[in-house]
Coordinates of C-alpha atoms and ligand atoms in Angstrom, one line a residue:
M14 CA 25.0 -14.9 -4.9
V15 CA 25.3 -13.5 -8.3
V16 CA 23.2 -11.1 -10.5
G17 CA 22.1 -13.1 -13.6
K18 CA 21.3 -11.8 -17.1
P19 CA 18.6 -9.2 -17.3
L20 CA 15.1 -10.5 -17.0
F21 CA 13.9 -7.2 -18.3
T22 CA 16.3 -4.8 -20.0
E23 CA 16.3 -1.1 -19.5
E24 CA 14.6 -0.6 -22.9
E25 CA 11.9 -3.1 -22.1
I26 CA 11.2 -1.5 -18.7
Q27 CA 11.1 2.0 -20.2
A28 CA 8.6 0.9 -22.9
K29 CA 6.4 -0.7 -20.2
V30 CA 6.6 2.4 -18.0
R31 CA 5.4 4.6 -21.0
E32 CA 2.6 2.1 -21.7
L33 CA 1.4 2.2 -18.0
A34 CA 1.7 6.0 -17.9
G35 CA -0.4 6.3 -21.1
M36 CA -3.2 4.2 -19.5
I37 CA -3.0 6.2 -16.3
S38 CA -3.1 9.5 -18.2
S39 CA -6.3 8.5 -20.1
D40 CA -8.0 7.1 -17.0
Y41 CA -7.3 10.2 -14.9
E42 CA -8.2 12.7 -17.6
G43 CA -9.8 15.8 -15.9
R44 CA -8.7 14.7 -12.5
E45 CA -5.6 15.6 -10.4
P46 CA -4.4 12.4 -8.6
L47 CA -2.1 12.2 -5.7
V48 CA 0.5 9.6 -6.8
V49 CA 2.1 7.9 -3.8
G50 CA 5.3 6.0 -4.1
L51 CA 6.2 3.1 -1.8
L52 CA 9.8 3.4 -0.7
K53 CA 12.4 2.3 -1.0
G54 CA 11.7 -0.2 -3.7
A55 CA 9.5 2.0 -6.0
F56 CA 11.8 5.0 -6.1
M57 CA 13.1 4.5 -9.7
F58 CA 9.8 3.2 -11.2
F59 CA 8.0 6.0 -9.5
S60 CA 10.2 8.8 -10.9
D61 CA 10.1 7.3 -14.4
L62 CA 6.4 6.8 -14.3
V63 CA 5.4 10.3 -13.1
R64 CA 7.5 12.0 -15.8
H65 CA 5.3 10.3 -18.5
I66 CA 1.9 10.9 -16.9
R67 CA 0.2 13.7 -18.7
V68 CA -2.4 14.9 -16.2
P69 CA -1.5 17.4 -13.4
L70 CA -0.7 15.5 -10.2
R71 CA 0.7 15.7 -6.7
I72 CA 3.2 13.3 -5.1
D73 CA 3.8 11.8 -1.8
F74 CA 5.7 8.8 -0.3
I75 CA 5.3 6.1 2.3
T76 CA 8.4 4.3 3.5
A77 CA 7.6 0.8 4.6
S78 CA 9.3 -2.6 4.8
S79 CA 8.6 -6.2 5.6
Y80 CA 11.6 -8.0 4.2
A81 CA 14.9 -8.9 5.9
K82 CA 17.3 -9.8 3.1
A83 CA 15.4 -12.2 0.9
D84 CA 12.6 -13.3 3.3
T85 CA 9.4 -11.6 4.3
T86 CA 8.9 -11.2 8.0
G87 CA 5.1 -11.0 7.4
E88 CA 5.0 -7.8 9.4
V89 CA 4.8 -4.4 7.7
K90 CA 6.7 -1.6 9.4
I91 CA 5.9 2.0 8.4
H92 CA 9.1 4.0 8.8
C93 CA 7.7 7.2 7.4
D94 CA 4.1 7.9 6.6
M95 CA 2.7 10.2 3.9
R96 CA 2.1 13.8 4.6
E97 CA -0.9 14.7 2.4
D98 CA -4.4 14.4 3.6
I99 CA -6.2 12.0 1.3
E100 CA -9.8 12.4 2.3
N101 CA -11.8 12.8 -1.0
V102 CA -8.7 12.6 -3.1
D103 CA -7.9 10.3 -6.0
V104 CA -4.9 8.3 -4.8
L105 CA -2.7 6.1 -7.0
L106 CA -0.3 3.9 -5.0
V107 CA 2.8 3.0 -6.9
E108 CA 4.7 -0.2 -5.9
D109 CA 7.7 -2.0 -7.4
I110 CA 6.6 -5.6 -6.8
V111 CA 3.7 -7.5 -5.4
D112 CA 4.9 -10.8 -3.9
T113 CA 2.9 -12.3 -1.1
G114 CA 0.6 -9.2 -1.2
I115 CA 1.0 -8.6 2.5
T116 CA 2.6 -5.1 2.2
L117 CA 0.1 -3.8 -0.3
N118 CA -2.9 -5.3 1.5
Y119 CA -1.8 -3.7 4.7
L120 CA -1.3 -0.3 3.1
R121 CA -4.4 -0.4 1.0
E122 CA -6.6 -1.0 4.1
R123 CA -4.7 1.8 6.0
L124 CA -5.3 4.2 3.2
L125 CA -8.9 3.2 2.6
A126 CA -9.6 4.0 6.2
R127 CA -8.8 7.7 5.4
A128 CA -11.7 7.9 2.9
P129 CA -10.0 8.7 -0.4
R130 CA -12.3 9.4 -3.3
S131 CA -10.7 6.5 -5.1
L132 CA -7.6 4.3 -4.6
K133 CA -5.9 2.5 -7.4
I134 CA -2.7 0.5 -7.5
C135 CA 0.1 0.4 -10.0
A136 CA 2.7 -2.3 -9.7
L137 CA 5.6 -2.9 -12.0
L138 CA 6.1 -6.5 -11.2
D139 CA 3.6 -9.2 -10.1
K140 CA 4.9 -12.4 -8.7
R141 CA 1.5 -14.0 -8.6
E142 CA 2.7 -17.6 -7.7
R143 CA 3.7 -16.3 -4.2
R144 CA 0.4 -14.5 -3.4
I145 CA -0.9 -15.1 0.1
V146 CA -3.3 -12.1 0.3
D147 CA -5.3 -11.2 -2.8
V148 CA -5.0 -7.5 -3.7
P149 CA -6.4 -5.8 -6.8
I150 CA -3.8 -4.4 -9.2
D151 CA -5.2 -1.8 -11.5
Y152 CA -2.1 -1.2 -13.6
R153 CA 0.4 -4.1 -13.8
G154 CA 3.7 -4.1 -15.7
F155 CA 5.1 -7.6 -15.9
E156 CA 4.1 -10.9 -14.3
I157 CA 7.3 -12.7 -13.2
P158 CA 8.2 -16.2 -12.1
N159 CA 8.9 -17.2 -8.5
E160 CA 12.5 -16.0 -8.6
F161 CA 14.2 -13.4 -6.4
V162 CA 14.9 -10.3 -8.5
V163 CA 17.0 -7.3 -8.1
G164 CA 17.6 -4.0 -9.9
Y165 CA 15.5 -1.0 -10.9
G166 CA 14.8 -0.2 -7.3
L167 CA 14.6 -3.8 -6.0
D168 CA 17.3 -4.9 -3.6
Y169 CA 19.0 -7.7 -1.8
D170 CA 20.1 -6.3 1.6
N171 CA 19.6 -2.7 0.3
K172 CA 22.1 -3.4 -2.6
Y173 CA 21.6 -3.5 -6.4
R174 CA 18.8 -1.0 -6.4
N175 CA 20.7 1.3 -8.8
L176 CA 20.8 -1.3 -11.7
P177 CA 18.9 0.1 -14.6
Y178 CA 17.6 -3.4 -15.5
I179 CA 15.9 -6.2 -13.5
A180 CA 17.8 -9.5 -13.1
I181 CA 17.3 -12.8 -11.3
F182 CA 19.5 -13.0 -8.2
K183 CA 20.9 -16.5 -7.8
R184 CA 23.2 -18.6 -5.7
S185 CA 26.6 -18.8 -7.4
D186 CA 26.9 -22.6 -7.2
Ligands
PRP27 C1 9.4 -5.2 -0.9 C2 8.8 -4.5 -2.1 C3 7.3 -4.5 -1.7 C4 7.1 -5.7 -0.9 C5 6.5 -6.8 -1.6 O1 9.7 -4.2 0.1 O2 9.3 -3.2 -2.3 O3 7.0 -3.3 -1.0 O4 8.5 -6.1 -0.4 O5 6.4 -8.0 -0.9 P1 5.1 -8.6 -0.3 O6 4.0 -8.6 -1.4 O7 5.5 -10.0 0.0 O8 4.6 -7.9 0.9 P2 10.8 -4.4 1.3 O9 10.1 -4.8 2.5 O10 11.9 -5.3 0.8 O11 11.3 -2.9 1.5 P3 11.9 -1.9 0.4 O12 10.8 -1.4 -0.5 O13 12.6 -0.9 1.2 O14 12.9 -2.8 -0.5

């Protein structure tokens, strides 16, 4: 397997992050959202995004997974839940990629059951072709083709997350 040419360069990603943060800042004017990062994949996007959001905010994280190497198991495991109480709170969930939608749908329902004032979703990548469960994405970075991608937080077997760009991961033959 090899990492191909960047699908999105570092500069393209950073421009998109600033654009998304601008929209979020306008929409949350006068409010103080709790921004929740979904680990591990969203760690880099999350940290870049929050530093460009111009409203006061609090942060929290959920560590969850459903993939083994390149395939979804279809079962979402919560390894570490968030610590903040979200009842009557404006929650913004930040995700690196929406693929089948299984992870996000599961977490969305879990969070909605805790009665937040609002719950919105920000995802950097949307692989719409692969969707099994429909989930609303309020802030979307890029729509991508049905290819396995790594970098900028996204992994294959927990590797390549540190790349500052996003690339297609292909078989070498
Ligand atoms: C990846 C990714 C999303 C999810 C998307 O997480 O970060 O959370 O899969 O896929 P889905 O829409 O098909 O559910 P993964 O399980 O690989 O864990 P990770 O965040 O630790 O990489």
